[in-house]
mmCIF file of C-alpha atoms in Angstrom:
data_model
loop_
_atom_site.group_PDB
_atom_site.id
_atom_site.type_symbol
_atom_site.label_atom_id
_atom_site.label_comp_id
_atom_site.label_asym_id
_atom_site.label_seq_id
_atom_site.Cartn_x
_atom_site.Cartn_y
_atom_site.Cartn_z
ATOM 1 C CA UNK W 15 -21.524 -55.815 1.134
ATOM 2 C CA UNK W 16 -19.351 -55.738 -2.097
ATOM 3 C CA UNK W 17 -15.785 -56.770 -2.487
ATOM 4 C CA UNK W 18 -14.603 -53.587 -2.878
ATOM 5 C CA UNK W 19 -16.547 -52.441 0.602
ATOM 6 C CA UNK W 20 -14.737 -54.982 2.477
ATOM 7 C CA UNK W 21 -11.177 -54.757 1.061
ATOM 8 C CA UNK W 22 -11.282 -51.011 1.485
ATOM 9 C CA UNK W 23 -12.557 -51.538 5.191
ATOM 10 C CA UNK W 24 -9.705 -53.736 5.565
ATOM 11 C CA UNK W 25 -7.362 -52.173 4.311
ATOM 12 C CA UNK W 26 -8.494 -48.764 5.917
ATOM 13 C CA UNK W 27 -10.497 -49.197 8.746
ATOM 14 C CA UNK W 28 -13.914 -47.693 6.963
ATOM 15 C CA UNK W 29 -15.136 -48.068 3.291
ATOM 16 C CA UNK W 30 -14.477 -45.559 0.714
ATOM 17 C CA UNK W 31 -18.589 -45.042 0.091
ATOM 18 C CA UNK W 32 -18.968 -44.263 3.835
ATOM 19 C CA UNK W 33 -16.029 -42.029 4.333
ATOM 20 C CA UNK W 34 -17.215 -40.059 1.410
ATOM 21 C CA UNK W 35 -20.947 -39.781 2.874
ATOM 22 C CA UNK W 36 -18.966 -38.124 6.093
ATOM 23 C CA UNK W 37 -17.603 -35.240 4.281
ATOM 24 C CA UNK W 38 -19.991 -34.926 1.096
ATOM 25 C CA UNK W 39 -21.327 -31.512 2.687
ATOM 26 C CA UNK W 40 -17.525 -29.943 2.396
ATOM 27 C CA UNK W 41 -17.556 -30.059 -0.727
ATOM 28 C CA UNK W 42 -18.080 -26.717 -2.222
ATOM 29 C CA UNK W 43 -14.973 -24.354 -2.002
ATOM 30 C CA UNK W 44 -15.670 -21.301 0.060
ATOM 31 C CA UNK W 45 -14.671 -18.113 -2.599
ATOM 32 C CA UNK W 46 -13.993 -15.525 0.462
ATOM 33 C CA UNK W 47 -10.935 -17.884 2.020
ATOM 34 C CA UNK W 48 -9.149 -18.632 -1.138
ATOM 35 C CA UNK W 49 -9.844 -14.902 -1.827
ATOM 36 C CA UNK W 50 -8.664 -13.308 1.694
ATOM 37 C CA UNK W 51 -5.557 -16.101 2.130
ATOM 38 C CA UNK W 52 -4.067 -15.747 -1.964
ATOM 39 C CA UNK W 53 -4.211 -11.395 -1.643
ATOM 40 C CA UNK W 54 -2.460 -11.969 2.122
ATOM 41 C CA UNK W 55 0.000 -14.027 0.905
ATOM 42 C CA UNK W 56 1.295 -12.090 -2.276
ATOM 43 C CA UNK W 57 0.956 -8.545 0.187
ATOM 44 C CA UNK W 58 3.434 -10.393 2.894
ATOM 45 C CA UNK W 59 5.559 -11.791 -0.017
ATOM 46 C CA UNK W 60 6.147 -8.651 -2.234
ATOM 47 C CA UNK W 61 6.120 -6.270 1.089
ATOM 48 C CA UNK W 62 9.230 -8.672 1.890
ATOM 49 C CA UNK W 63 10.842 -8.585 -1.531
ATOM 50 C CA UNK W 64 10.569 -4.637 -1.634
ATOM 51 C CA UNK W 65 11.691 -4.764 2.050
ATOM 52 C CA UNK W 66 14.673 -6.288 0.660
ATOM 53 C CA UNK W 67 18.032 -3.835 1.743
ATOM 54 C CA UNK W 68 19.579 -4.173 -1.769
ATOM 55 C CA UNK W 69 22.243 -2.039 -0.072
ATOM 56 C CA UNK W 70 23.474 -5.065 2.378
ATOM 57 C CA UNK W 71 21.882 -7.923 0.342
ATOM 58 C CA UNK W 72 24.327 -10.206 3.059
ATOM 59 C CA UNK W 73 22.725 -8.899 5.703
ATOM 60 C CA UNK W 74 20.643 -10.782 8.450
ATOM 61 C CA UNK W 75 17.962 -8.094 7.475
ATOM 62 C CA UNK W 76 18.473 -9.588 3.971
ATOM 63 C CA UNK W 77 17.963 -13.181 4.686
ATOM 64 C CA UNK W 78 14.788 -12.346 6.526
ATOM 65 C CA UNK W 79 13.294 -10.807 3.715
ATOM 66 C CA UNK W 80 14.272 -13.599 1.413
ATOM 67 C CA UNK W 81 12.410 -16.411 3.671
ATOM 68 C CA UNK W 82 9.640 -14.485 4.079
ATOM 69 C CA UNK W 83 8.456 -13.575 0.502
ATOM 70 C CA UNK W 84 9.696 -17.462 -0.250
ATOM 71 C CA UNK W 85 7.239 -19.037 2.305
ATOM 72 C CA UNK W 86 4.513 -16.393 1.007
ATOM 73 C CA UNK W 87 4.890 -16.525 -2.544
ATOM 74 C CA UNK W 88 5.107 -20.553 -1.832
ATOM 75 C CA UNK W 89 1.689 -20.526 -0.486
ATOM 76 C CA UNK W 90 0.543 -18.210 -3.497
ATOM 77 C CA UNK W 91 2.002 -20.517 -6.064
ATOM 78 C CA UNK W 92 0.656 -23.502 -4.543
ATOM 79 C CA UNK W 93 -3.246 -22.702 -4.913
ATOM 80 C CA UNK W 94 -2.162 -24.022 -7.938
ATOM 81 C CA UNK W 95 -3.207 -27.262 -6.870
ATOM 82 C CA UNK W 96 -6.742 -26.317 -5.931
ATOM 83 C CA UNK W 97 -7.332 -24.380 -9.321
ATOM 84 C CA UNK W 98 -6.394 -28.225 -10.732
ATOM 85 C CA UNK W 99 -8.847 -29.803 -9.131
ATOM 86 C CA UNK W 100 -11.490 -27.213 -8.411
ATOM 87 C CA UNK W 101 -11.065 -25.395 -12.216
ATOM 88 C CA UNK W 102 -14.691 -24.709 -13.116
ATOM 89 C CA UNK W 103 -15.482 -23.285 -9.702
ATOM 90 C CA UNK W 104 -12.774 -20.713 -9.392
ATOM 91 C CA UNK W 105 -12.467 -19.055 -12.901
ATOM 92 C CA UNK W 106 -12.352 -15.766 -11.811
ATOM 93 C CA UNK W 107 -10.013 -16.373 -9.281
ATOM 94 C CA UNK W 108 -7.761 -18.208 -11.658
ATOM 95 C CA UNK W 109 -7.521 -14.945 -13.194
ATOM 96 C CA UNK W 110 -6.058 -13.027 -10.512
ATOM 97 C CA UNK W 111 -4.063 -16.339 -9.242
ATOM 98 C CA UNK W 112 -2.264 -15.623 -13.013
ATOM 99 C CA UNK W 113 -1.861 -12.193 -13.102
ATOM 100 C CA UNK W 114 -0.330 -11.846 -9.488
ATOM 101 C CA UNK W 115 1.460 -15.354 -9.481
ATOM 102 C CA UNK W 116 1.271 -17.665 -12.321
ATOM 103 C CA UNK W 117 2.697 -15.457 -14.145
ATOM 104 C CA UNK W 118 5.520 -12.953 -12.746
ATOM 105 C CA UNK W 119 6.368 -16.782 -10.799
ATOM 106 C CA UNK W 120 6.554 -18.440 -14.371
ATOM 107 C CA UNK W 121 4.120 -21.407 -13.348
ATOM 108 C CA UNK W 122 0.975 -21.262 -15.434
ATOM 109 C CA UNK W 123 -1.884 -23.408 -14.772
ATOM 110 C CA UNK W 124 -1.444 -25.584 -17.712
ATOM 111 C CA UNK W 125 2.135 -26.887 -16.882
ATOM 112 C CA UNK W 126 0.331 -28.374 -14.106
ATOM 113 C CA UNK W 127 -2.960 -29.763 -15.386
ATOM 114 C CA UNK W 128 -1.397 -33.302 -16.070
ATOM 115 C CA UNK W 129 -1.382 -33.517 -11.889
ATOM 116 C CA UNK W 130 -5.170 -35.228 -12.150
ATOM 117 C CA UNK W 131 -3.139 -38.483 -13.426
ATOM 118 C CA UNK W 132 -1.479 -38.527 -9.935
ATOM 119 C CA UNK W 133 -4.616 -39.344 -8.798
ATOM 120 C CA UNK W 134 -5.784 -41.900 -11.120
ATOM 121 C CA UNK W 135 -5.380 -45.706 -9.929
ATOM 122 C CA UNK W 136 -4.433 -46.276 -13.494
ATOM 123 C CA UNK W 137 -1.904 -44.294 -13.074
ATOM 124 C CA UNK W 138 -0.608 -43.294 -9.596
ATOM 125 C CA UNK W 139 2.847 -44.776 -8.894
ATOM 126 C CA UNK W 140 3.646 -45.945 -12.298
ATOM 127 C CA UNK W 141 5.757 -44.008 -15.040
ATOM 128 C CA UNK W 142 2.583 -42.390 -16.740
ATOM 129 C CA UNK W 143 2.842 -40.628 -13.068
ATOM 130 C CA UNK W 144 4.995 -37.829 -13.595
ATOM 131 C CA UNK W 145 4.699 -36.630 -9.910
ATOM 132 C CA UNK W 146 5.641 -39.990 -8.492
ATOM 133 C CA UNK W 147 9.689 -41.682 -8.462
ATOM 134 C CA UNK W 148 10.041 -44.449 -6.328
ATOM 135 C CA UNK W 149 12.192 -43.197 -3.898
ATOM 136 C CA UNK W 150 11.878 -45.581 -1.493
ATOM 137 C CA UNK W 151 13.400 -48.255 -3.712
ATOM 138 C CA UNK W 152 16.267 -46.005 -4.767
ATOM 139 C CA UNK W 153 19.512 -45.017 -4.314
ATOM 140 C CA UNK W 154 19.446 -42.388 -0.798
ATOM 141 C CA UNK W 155 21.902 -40.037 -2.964
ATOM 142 C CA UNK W 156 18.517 -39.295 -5.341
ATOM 143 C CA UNK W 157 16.805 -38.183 -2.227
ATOM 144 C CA UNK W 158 19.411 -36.100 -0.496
ATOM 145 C CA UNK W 159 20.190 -34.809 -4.079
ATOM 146 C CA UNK W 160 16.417 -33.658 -5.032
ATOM 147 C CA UNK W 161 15.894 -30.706 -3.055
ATOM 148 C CA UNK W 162 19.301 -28.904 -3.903
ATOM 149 C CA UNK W 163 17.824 -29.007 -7.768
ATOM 150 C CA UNK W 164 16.148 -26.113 -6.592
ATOM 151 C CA UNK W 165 19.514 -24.119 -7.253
ATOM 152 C CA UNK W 166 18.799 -24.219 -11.417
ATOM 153 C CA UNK W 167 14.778 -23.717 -11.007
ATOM 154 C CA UNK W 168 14.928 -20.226 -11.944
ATOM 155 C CA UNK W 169 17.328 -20.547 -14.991
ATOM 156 C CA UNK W 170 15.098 -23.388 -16.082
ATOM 157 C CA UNK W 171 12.097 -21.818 -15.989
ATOM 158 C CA UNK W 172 13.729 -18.331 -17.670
ATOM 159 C CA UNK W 173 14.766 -20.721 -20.226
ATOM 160 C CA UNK W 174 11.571 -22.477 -21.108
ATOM 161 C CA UNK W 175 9.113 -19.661 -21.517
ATOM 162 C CA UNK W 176 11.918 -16.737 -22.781
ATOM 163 C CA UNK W 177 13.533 -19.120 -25.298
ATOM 164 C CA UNK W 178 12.659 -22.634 -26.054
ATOM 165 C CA UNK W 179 8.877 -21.516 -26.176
ATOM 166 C CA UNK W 180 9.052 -18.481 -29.141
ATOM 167 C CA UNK W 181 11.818 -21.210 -31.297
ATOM 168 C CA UNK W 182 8.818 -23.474 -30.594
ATOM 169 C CA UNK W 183 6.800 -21.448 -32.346
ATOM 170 C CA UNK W 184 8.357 -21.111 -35.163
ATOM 171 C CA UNK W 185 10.273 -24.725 -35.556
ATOM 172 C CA UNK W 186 7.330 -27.410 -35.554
ATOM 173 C CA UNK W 187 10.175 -29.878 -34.600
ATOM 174 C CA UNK W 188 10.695 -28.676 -31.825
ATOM 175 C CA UNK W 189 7.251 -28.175 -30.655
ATOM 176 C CA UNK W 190 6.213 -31.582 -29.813
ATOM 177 C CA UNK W 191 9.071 -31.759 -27.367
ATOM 178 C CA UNK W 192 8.489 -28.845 -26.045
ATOM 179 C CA UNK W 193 5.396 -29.497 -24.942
ATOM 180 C CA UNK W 194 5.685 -33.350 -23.783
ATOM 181 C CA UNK W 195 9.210 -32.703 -22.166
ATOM 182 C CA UNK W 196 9.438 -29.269 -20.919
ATOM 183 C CA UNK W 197 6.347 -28.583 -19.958
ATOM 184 C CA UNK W 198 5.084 -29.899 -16.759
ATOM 185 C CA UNK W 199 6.250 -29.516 -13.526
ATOM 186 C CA UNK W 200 7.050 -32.925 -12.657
ATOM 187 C CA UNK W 201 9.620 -34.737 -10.494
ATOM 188 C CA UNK W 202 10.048 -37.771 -12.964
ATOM 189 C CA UNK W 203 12.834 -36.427 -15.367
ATOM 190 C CA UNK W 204 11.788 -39.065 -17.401
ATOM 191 C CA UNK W 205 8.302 -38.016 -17.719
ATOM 192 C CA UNK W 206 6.683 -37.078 -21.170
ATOM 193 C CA UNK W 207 3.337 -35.622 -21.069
ATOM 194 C CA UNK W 208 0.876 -36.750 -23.572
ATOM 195 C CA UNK W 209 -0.938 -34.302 -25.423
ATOM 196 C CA UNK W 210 -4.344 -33.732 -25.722
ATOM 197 C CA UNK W 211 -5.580 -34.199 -29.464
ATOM 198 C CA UNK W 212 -6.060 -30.695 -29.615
ATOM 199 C CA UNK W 213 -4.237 -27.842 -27.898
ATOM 200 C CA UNK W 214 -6.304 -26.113 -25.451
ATOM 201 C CA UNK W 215 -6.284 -22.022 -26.509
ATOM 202 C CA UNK W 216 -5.783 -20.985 -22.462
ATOM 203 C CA UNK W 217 -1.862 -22.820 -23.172
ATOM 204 C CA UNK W 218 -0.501 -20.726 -25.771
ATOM 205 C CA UNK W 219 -2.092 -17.728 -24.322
ATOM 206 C CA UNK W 220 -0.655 -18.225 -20.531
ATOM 207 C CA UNK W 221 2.502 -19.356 -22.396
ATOM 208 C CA UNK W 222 2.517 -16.122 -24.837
ATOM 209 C CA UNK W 223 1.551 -14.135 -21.140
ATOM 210 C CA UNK W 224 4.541 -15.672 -19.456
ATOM 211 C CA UNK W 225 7.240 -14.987 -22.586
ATOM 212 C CA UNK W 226 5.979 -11.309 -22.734
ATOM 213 C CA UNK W 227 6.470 -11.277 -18.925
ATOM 214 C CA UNK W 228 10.057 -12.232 -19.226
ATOM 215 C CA UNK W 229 10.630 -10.356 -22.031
ATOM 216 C CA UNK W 230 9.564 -6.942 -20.065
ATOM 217 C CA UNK W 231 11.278 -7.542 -17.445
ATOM 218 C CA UNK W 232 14.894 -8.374 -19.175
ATOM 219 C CA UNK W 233 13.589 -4.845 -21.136
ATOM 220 C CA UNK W 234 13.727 -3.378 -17.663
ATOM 221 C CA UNK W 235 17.048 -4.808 -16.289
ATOM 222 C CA UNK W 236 18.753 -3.834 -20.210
ATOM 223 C CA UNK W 237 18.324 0.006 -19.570
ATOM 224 C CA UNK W 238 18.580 0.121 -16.091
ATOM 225 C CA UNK W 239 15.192 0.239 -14.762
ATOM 226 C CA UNK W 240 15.433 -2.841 -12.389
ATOM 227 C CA UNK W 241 18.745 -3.004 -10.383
ATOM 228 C CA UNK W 242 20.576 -6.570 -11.114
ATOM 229 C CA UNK W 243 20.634 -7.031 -7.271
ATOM 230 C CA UNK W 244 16.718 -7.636 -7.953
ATOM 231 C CA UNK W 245 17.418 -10.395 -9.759
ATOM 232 C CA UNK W 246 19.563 -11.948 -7.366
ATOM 233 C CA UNK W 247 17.067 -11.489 -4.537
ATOM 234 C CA UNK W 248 14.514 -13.086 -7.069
ATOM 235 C CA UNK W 249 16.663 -16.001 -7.745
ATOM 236 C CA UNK W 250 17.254 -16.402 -3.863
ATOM 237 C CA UNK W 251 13.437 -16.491 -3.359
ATOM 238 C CA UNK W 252 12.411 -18.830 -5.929
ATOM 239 C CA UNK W 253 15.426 -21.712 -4.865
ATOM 240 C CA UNK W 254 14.319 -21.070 -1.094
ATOM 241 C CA UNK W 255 10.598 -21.759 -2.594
ATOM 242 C CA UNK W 256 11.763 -24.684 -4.847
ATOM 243 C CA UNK W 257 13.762 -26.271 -1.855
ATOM 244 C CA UNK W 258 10.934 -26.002 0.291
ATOM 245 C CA UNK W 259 8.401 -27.483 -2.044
ATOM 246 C CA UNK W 260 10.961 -30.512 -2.682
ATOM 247 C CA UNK W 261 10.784 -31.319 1.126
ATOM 248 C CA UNK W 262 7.268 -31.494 0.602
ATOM 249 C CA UNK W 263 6.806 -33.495 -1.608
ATOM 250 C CA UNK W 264 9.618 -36.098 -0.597
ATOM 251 C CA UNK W 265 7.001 -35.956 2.637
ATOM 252 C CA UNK W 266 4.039 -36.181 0.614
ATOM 253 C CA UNK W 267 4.282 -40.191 0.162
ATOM 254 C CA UNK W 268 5.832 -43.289 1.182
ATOM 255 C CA UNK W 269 7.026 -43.833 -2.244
ATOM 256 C CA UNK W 270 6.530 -47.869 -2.184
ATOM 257 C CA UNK W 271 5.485 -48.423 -5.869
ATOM 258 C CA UNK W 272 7.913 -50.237 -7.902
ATOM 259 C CA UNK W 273 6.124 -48.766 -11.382
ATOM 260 C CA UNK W 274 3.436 -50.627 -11.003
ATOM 261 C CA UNK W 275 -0.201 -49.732 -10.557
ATOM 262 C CA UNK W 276 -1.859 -49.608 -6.894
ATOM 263 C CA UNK W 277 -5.657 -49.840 -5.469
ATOM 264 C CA UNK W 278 -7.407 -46.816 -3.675
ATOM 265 C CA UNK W 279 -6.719 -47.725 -0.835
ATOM 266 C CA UNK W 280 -3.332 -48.394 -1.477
ATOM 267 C CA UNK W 281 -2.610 -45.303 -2.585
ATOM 268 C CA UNK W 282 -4.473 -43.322 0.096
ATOM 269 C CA UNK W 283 -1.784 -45.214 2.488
ATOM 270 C CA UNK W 284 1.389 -44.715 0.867
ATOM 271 C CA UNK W 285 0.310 -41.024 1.042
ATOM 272 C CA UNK W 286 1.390 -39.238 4.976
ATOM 273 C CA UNK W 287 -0.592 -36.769 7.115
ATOM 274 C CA UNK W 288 1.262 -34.391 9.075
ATOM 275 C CA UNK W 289 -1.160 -33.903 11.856
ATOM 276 C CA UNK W 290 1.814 -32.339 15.032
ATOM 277 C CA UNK W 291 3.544 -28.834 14.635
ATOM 278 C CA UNK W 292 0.160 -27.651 13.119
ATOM 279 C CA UNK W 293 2.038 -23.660 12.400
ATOM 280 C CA UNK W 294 5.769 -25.067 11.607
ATOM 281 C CA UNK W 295 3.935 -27.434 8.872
ATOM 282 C CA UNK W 296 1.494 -24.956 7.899
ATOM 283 C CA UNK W 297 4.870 -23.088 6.323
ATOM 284 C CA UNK W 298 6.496 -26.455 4.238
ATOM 285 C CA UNK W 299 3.136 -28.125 3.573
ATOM 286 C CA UNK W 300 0.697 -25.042 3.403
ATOM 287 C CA UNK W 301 -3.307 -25.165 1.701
ATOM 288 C CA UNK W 302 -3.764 -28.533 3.454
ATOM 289 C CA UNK W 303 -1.011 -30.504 2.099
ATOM 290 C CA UNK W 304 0.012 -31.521 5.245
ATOM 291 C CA UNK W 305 -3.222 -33.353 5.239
ATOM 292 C CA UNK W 306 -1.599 -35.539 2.146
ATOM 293 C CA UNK W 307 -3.526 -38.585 3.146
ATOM 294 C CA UNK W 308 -6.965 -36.615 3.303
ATOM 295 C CA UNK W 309 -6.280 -35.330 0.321
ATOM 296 C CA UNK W 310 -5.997 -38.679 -1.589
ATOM 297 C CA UNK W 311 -8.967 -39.953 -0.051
ATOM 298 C CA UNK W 312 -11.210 -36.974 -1.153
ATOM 299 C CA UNK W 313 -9.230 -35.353 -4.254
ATOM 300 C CA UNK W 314 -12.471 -32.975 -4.631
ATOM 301 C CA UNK W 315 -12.101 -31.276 -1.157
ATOM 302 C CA UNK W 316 -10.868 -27.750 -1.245
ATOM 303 C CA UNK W 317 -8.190 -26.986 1.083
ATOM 304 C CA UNK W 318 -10.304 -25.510 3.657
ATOM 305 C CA UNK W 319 -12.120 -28.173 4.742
ATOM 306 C CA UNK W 320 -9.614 -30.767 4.860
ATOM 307 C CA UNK W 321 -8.737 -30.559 8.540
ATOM 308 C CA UNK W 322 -12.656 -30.883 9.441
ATOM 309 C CA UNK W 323 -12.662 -33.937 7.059
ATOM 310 C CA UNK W 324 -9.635 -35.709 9.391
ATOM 311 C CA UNK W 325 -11.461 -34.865 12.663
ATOM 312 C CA UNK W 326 -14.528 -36.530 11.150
ATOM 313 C CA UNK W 327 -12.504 -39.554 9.641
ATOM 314 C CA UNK W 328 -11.279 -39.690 13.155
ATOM 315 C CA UNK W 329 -14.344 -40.168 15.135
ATOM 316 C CA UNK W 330 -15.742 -42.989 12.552
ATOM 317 C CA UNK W 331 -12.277 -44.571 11.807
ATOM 318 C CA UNK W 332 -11.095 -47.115 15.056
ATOM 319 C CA UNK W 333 -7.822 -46.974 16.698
ATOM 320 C CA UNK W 334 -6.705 -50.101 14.688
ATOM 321 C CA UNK W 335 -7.276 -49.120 11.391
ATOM 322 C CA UNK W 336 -5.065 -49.193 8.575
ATOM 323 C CA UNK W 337 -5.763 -45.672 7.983
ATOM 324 C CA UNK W 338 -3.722 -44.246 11.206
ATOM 325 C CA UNK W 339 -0.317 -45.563 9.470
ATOM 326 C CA UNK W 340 -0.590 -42.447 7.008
ATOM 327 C CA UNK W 341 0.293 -40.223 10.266
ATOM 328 C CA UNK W 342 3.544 -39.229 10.732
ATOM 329 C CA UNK W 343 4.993 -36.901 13.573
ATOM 330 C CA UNK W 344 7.013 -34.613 11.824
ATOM 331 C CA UNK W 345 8.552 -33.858 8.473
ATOM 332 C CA UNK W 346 11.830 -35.187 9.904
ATOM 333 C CA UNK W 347 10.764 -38.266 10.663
ATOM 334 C CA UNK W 348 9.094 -39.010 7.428
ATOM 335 C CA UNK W 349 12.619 -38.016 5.342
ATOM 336 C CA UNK W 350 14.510 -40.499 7.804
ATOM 337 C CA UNK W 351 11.502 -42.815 6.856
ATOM 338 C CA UNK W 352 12.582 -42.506 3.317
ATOM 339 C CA UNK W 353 15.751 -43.150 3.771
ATOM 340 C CA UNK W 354 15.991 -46.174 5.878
ATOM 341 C CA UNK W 355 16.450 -49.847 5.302
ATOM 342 C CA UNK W 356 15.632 -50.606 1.247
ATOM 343 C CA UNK W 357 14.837 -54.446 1.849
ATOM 344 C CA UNK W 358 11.751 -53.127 4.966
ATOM 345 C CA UNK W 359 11.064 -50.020 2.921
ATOM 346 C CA UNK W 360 7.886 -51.823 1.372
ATOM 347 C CA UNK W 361 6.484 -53.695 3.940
ATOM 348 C CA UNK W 362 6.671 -50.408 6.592
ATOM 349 C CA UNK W 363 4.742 -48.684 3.339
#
């Protein structure tokens, strides 16, 4: 038995090579459910946005609407994720995943590509881990202050592809920054992204796709085609999405690192499964994410399978073992996690 085998059985209740033998077979993402479960939830979202009574937009009516295409179009915009990790598998998918979200939504595939570093030991928890701020070090006011940043996502995001990204192209100067700084979709405002010696082709063109986007569309609000109300119910939408997605991912870990680089294991428990309230987490932590712990474990499953990967972890794991501290009731009680005591905060991580 090797060092690593018994630290990780430890630490976790089973080793890393025999968890992996337990779900190997999952491996391979099923095309149909990404398929069915992306076209459902872009129908449910736009039928809600066109739903939308632009003659009452204060309406009860009107706040229905805008949850509903928010939680849809969330779960659209996350497959994100799995195109990430599952890219060679799902091309043609990641085709229509552009043209009916990536897109008109303004988040391309390649401002979140740098999300495999999040997953790197080298890397997770430390500043070259731009999805990672250690919260549960930090002042509470960063915390209860994150998820109302969702209130300037849309300006942002109209900013970076309509303007800063056609000056880009024609002031090298600005490029650079461009690119390392205002390109990634990360929650470390410090974060700069390093760039790969050569720019892949499939960024300018999803760039390029998302700047003509935004220019048609400003075309269509300039002569009167799409009524400015639209664009209020569109900004609506995408802060309800952004708020959302902020909860989940102040839920997603513990947040324990102090910038410094932690073991598999290690990172696999300061990452939290929300196994109760399977539906009401299904809408804040949808395509598995809920399953955060799983996910770290096996970075390589598809969304699909993760919940058959817990039940198996679960009948090989024993009541005792480290693993079972990744659970957490309820999305609740992991924020008041994250904000309690500062001077425990590591040692309950």
């Amino acid at each position: 038995m090797t060092a690593t085998t018994t630290a990780s059985r430890a630490a976790l209740g089973i080793s890393i090579s025999e968890a992996r033998r337990l779900v190997i077979d999952l491996k391979r993402p099923i095309a149909w459910i990404y398929w069915v479960d992306l076209l459902a939830s872009v129908t449910v979202g736009a039928t809600a946005f066109a739903l939308f009574p632009t003659h009452d937009p204060l309406s009860v009516g009107a706040a229905g609407c805008v949850l509903v295409a928010a939680l849809a179009f969330y779960r659209a915009v996350l497959f994100v994720h799995e195109l990430v990790h599952a890219a060679e598998s799902l091309r043609c998918f990641s085709l229509a995943w552009h043209l009916l979200v990536g897109i008109p939504l303004l988040v391309p595939k390649f401002v979140y590509e740098f999300h495999q570093e999040h997953h790197a030991s080298r890397s997770y928890g430390t500043a070259a881990d731009g999805e990672y701020v250690d919260y549960a070090s930090g002042p509470r006011w960063r915390v209860l202050l994150t998820p109302l940043t969702a209130a300037a996502g849309l300006p942002v995001f109209v900013l970076r592809f309509l303007v800063l990204a056609p000056v880009s192209w024609l002031v090298p100067g600005l490029r650079r920054w461009t690119l390392t700084r205002a390109s990634a979709l990360a929650i470390d405002a410090e974060f700069a992204r390093v760039l790969p010696p050569r720019l892949p082709r499939h960024w300018i063109v999803q760039e390029a796709a998302c700047f003509g986007y935004c220019v048609a569309v400003a075309t269509l609000l300039l002569t009167g085609h799409i009524a400015p109300i639209r664009l209020a119910e569109a900004y609506a939408v995408i802060t309800v999405l952004l708020f959302v997605n902020w909860l989940r991912v102040l839920a997603s870990h513990r947040y324990a690192s102090a910038n410094a680089p932690m073991s598999f294991p290690e990172q696999i428990l300061d990452s939290v499964d929300h196994t109760s309230f399977p539906l009401l987490a299904e809408l804040w932590a949808p395509l598995g994410l809920r399953y955060h712990a799983v996910h770290h474990f096996f970075p390589w499953l598809p969304y699909h399978a993760l919940p058959r990967a817990r039940r198996r972890l679960a009948a090989a794991i024993p009541a005792d073992g480290g693993y079972w501290r990744t659970a957490e009731p309820s999305l609740r009680a992991t924020l008041r996690g994250l904000l309690g005591d500062r001077d425990t905060k590591g040692e309950r991580a």
